[in-house]
mmCIF file with all atom_site columns, C-alpha atoms in Angstrom:
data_model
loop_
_atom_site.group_PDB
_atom_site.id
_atom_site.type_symbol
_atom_site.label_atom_id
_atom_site.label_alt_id
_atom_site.label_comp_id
_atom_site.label_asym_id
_atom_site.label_entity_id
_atom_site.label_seq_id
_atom_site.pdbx_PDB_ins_code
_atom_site.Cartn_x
_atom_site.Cartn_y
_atom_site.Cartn_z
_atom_site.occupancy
_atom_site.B_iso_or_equiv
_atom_site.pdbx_formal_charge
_atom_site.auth_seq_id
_atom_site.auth_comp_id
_atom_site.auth_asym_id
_atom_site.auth_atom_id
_atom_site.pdbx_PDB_model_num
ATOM 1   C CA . UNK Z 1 1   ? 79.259 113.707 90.856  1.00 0.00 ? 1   UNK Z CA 1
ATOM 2   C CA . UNK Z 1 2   ? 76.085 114.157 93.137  1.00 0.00 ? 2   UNK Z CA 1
ATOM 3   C CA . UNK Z 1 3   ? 74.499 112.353 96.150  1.00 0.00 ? 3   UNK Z CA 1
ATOM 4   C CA . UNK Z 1 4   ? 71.278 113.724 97.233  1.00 0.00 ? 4   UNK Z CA 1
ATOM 5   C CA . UNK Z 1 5   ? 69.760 112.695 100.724 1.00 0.00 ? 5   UNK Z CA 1
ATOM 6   C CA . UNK Z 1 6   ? 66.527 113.173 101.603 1.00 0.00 ? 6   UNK Z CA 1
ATOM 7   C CA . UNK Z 1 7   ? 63.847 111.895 104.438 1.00 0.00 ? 7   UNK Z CA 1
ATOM 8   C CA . UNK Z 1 8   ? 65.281 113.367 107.243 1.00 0.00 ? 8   UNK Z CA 1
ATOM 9   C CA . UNK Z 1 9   ? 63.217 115.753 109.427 1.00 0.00 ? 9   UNK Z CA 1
ATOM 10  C CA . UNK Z 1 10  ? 61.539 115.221 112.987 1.00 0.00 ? 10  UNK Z CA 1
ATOM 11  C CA . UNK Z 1 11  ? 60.485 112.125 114.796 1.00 0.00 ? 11  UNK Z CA 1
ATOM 12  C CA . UNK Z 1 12  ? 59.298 110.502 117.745 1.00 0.00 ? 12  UNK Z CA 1
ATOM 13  C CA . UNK Z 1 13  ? 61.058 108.744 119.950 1.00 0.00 ? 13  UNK Z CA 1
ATOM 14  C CA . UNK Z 1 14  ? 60.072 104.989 118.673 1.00 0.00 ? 14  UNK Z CA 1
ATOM 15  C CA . UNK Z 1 15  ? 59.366 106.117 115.455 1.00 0.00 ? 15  UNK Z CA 1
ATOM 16  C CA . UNK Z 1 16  ? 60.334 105.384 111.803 1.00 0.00 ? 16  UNK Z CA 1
ATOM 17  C CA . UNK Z 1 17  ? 62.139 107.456 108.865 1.00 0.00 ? 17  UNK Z CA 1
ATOM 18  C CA . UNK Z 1 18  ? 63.382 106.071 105.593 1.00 0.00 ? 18  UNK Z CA 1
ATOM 19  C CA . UNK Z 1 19  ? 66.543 108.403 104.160 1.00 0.00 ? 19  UNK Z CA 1
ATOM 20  C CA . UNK Z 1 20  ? 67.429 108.699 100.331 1.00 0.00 ? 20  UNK Z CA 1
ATOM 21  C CA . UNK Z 1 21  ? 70.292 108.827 98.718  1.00 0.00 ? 21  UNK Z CA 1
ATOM 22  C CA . UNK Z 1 22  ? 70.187 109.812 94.509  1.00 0.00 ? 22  UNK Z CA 1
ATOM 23  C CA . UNK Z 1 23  ? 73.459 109.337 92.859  1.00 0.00 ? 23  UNK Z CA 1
ATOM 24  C CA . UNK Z 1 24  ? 74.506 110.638 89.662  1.00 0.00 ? 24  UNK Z CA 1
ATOM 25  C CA . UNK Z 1 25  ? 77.612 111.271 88.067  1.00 0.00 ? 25  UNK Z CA 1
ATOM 26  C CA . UNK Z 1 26  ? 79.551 107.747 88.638  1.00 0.00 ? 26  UNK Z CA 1
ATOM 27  C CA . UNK Z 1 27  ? 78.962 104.118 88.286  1.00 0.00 ? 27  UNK Z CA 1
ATOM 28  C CA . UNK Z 1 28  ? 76.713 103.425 90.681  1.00 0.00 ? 28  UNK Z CA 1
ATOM 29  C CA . UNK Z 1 29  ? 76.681 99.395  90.322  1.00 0.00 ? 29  UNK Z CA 1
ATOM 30  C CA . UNK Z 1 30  ? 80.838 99.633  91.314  1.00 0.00 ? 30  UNK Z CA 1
ATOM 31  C CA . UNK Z 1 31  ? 80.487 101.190 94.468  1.00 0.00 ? 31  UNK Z CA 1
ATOM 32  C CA . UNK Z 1 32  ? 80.158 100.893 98.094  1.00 0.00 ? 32  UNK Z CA 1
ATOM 33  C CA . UNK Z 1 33  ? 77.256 102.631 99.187  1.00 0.00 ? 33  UNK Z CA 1
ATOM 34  C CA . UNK Z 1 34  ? 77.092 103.776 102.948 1.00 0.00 ? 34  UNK Z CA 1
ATOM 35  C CA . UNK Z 1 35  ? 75.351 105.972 105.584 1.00 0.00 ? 35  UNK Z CA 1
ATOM 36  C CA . UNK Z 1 36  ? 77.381 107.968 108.258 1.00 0.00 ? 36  UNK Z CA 1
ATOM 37  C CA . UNK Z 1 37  ? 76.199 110.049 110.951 1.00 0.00 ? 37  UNK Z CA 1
ATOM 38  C CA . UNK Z 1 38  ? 77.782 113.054 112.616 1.00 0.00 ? 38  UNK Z CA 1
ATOM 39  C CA . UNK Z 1 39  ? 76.761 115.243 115.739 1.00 0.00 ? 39  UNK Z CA 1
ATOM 40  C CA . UNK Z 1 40  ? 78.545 118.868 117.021 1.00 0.00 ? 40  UNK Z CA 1
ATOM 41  C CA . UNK Z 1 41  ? 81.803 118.182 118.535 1.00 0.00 ? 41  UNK Z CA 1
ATOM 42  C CA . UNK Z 1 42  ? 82.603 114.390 117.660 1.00 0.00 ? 42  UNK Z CA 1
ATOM 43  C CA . UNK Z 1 43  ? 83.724 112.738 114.188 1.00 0.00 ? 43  UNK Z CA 1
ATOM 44  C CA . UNK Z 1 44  ? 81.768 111.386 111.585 1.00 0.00 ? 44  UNK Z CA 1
ATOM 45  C CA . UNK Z 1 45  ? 80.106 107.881 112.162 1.00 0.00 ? 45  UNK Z CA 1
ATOM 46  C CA . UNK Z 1 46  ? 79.705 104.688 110.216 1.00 0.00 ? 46  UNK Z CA 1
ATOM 47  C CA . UNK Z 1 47  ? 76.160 103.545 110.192 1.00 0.00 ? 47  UNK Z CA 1
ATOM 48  C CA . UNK Z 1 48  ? 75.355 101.072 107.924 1.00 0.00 ? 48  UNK Z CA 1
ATOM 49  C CA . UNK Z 1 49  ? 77.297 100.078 104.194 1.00 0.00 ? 49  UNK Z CA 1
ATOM 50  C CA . UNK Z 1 50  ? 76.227 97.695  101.726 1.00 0.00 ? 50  UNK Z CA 1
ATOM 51  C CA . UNK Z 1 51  ? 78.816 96.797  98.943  1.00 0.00 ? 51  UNK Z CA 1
ATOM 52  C CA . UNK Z 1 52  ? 78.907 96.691  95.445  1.00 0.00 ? 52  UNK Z CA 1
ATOM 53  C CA . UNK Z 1 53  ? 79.237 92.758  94.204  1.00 0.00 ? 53  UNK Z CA 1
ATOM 54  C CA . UNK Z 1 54  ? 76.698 91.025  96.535  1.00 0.00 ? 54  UNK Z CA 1
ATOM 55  C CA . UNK Z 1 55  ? 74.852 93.299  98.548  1.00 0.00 ? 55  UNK Z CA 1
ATOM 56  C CA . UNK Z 1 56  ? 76.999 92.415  101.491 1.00 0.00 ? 56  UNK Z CA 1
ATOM 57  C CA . UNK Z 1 57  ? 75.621 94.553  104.664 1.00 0.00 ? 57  UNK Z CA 1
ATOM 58  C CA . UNK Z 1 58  ? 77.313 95.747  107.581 1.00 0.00 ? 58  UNK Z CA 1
ATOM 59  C CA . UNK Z 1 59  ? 76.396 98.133  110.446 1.00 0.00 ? 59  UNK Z CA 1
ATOM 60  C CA . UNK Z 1 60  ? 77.655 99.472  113.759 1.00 0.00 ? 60  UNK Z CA 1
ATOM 61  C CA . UNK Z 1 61  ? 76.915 97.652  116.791 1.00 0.00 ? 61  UNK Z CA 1
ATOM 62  C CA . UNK Z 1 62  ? 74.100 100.640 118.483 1.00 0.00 ? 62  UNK Z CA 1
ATOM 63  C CA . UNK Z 1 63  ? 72.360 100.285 114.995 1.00 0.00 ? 63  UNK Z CA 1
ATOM 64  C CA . UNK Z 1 64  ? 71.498 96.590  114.364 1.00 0.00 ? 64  UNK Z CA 1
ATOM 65  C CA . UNK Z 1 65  ? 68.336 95.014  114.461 1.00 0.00 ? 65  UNK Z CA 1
ATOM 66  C CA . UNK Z 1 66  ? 66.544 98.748  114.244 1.00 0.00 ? 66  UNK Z CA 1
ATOM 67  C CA . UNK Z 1 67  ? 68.140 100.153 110.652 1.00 0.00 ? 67  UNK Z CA 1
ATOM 68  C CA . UNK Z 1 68  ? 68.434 98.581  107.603 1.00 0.00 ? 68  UNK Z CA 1
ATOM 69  C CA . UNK Z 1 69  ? 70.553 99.642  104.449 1.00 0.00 ? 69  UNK Z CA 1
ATOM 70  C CA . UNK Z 1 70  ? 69.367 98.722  100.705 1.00 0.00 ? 70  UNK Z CA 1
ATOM 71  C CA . UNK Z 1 71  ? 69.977 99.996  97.096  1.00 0.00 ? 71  UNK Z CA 1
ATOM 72  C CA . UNK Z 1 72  ? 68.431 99.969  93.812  1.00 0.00 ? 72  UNK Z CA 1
ATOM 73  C CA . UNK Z 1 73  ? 70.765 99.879  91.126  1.00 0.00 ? 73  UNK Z CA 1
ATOM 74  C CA . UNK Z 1 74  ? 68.481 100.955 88.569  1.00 0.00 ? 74  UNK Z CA 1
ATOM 75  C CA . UNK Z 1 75  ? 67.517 103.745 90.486  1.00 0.00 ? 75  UNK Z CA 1
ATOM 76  C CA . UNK Z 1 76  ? 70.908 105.026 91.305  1.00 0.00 ? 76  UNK Z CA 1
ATOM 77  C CA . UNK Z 1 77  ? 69.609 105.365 94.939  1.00 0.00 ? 77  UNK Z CA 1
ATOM 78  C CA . UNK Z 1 78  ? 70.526 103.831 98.218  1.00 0.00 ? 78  UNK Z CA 1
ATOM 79  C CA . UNK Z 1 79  ? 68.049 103.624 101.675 1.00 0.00 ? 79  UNK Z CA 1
ATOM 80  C CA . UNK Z 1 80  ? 68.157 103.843 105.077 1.00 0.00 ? 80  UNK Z CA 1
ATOM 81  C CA . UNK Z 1 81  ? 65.027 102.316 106.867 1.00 0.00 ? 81  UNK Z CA 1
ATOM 82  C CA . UNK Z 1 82  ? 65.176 103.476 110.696 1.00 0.00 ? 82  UNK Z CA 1
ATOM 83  C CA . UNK Z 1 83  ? 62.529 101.675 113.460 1.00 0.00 ? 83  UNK Z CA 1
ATOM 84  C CA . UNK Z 1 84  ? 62.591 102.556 117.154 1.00 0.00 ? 84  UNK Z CA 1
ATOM 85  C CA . UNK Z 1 85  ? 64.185 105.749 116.505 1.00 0.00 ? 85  UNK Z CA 1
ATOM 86  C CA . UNK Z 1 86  ? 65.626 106.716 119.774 1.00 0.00 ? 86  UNK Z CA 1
ATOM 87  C CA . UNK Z 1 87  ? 67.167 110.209 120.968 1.00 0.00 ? 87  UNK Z CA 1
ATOM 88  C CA . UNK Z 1 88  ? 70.931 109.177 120.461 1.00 0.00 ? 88  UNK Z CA 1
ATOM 89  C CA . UNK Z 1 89  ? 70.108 108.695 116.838 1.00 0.00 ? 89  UNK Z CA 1
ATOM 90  C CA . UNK Z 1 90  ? 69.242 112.538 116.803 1.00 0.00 ? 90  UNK Z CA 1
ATOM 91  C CA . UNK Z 1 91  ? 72.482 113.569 113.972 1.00 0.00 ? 91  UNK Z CA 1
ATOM 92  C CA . UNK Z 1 92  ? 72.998 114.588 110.490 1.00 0.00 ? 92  UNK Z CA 1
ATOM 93  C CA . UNK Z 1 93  ? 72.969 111.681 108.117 1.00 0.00 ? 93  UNK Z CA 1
ATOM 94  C CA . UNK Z 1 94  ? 75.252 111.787 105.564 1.00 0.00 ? 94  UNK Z CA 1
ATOM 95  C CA . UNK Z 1 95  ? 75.614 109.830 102.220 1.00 0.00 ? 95  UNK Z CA 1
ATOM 96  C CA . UNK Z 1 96  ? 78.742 108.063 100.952 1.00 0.00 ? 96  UNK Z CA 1
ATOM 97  C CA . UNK Z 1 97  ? 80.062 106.196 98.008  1.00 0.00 ? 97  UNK Z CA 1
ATOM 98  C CA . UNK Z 1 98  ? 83.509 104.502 97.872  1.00 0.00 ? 98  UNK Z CA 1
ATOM 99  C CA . UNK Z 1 99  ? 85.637 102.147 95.380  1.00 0.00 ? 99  UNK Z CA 1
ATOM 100 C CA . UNK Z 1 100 ? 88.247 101.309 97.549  1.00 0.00 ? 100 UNK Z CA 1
ATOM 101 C CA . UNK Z 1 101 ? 88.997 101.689 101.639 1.00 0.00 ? 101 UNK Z CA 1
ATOM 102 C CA . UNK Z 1 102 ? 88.199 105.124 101.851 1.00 0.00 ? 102 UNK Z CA 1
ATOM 103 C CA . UNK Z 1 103 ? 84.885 107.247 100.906 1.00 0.00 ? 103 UNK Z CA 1
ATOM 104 C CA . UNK Z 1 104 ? 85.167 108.912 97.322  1.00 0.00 ? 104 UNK Z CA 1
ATOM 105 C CA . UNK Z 1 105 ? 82.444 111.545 97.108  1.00 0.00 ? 105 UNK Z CA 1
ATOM 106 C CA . UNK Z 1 106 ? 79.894 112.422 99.795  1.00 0.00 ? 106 UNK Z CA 1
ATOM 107 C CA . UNK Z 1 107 ? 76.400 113.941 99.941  1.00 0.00 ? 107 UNK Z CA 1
ATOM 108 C CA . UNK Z 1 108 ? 75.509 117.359 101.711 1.00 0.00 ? 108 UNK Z CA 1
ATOM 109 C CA . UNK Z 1 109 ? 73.946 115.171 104.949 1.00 0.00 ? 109 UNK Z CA 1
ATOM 110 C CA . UNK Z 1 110 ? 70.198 115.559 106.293 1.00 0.00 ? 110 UNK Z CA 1
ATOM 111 C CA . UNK Z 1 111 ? 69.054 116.746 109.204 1.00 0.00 ? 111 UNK Z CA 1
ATOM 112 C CA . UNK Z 1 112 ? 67.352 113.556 111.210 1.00 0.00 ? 112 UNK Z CA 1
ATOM 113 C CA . UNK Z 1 113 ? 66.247 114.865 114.851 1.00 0.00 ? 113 UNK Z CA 1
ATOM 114 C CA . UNK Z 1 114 ? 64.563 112.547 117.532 1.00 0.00 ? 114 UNK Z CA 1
ATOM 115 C CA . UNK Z 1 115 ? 62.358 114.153 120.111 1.00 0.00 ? 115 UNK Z CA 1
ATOM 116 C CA . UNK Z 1 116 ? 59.132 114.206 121.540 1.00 0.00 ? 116 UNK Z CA 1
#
């Protein structure tokens, strides 16, 4: 099993960055894709999810309205679009995929800094 993020890098404040996420190694179709966030010193973050059987999308509250979550089945692959980047989104993004409640296999996370 892989998940491969990539997009991440440096930004300005009120910019944009659009994160990948490559699966491989399980069916992609059956699971809930989702994108966490962690900084030093506090516990890993939901972001945004977006489920298996109808594209049902969720994300946290400091989010909304500025990121949006998508996949491509076909692709294996599942997106993060980010507008109005702001400095509190500075973290390391981090890929998951879960079948049930809890998160099944994660990626190795991408570096997404916000700075001018």
């Amino acid at each position: 099993v892989q998940l491969v993020e990539s997009g991440g890098g440096l930004v300005q404040p009120g910019g944009s960055l659009r994160l990948s996420c490559a699966a491989s190694g399980f069916t992609f179709r059956r699971y809930t894709m989702s994108w966490h966030r962690q900084v030093p010193g506090k516990e890993r973050e939901l972001v945004a999810a977006i489920t298996a059987a109808d594209n049902r999308k969720t994300y946290a509250d400091s989010v909304k309205d500025r990121f949006t979550i998508s996949r491509d089945n076909a692709k294996r692959t599942v997106y993060l679009q980010m507008n109005s980047l702001k400095p509190e989104d500075t973290a390391v993004y981090y890929c998951g995929a879960r079948f049930g409640s809890r998160v099944d296999f994660w990626g190795q996370g991408t570096q997404v800094t916000v700075s001018s």
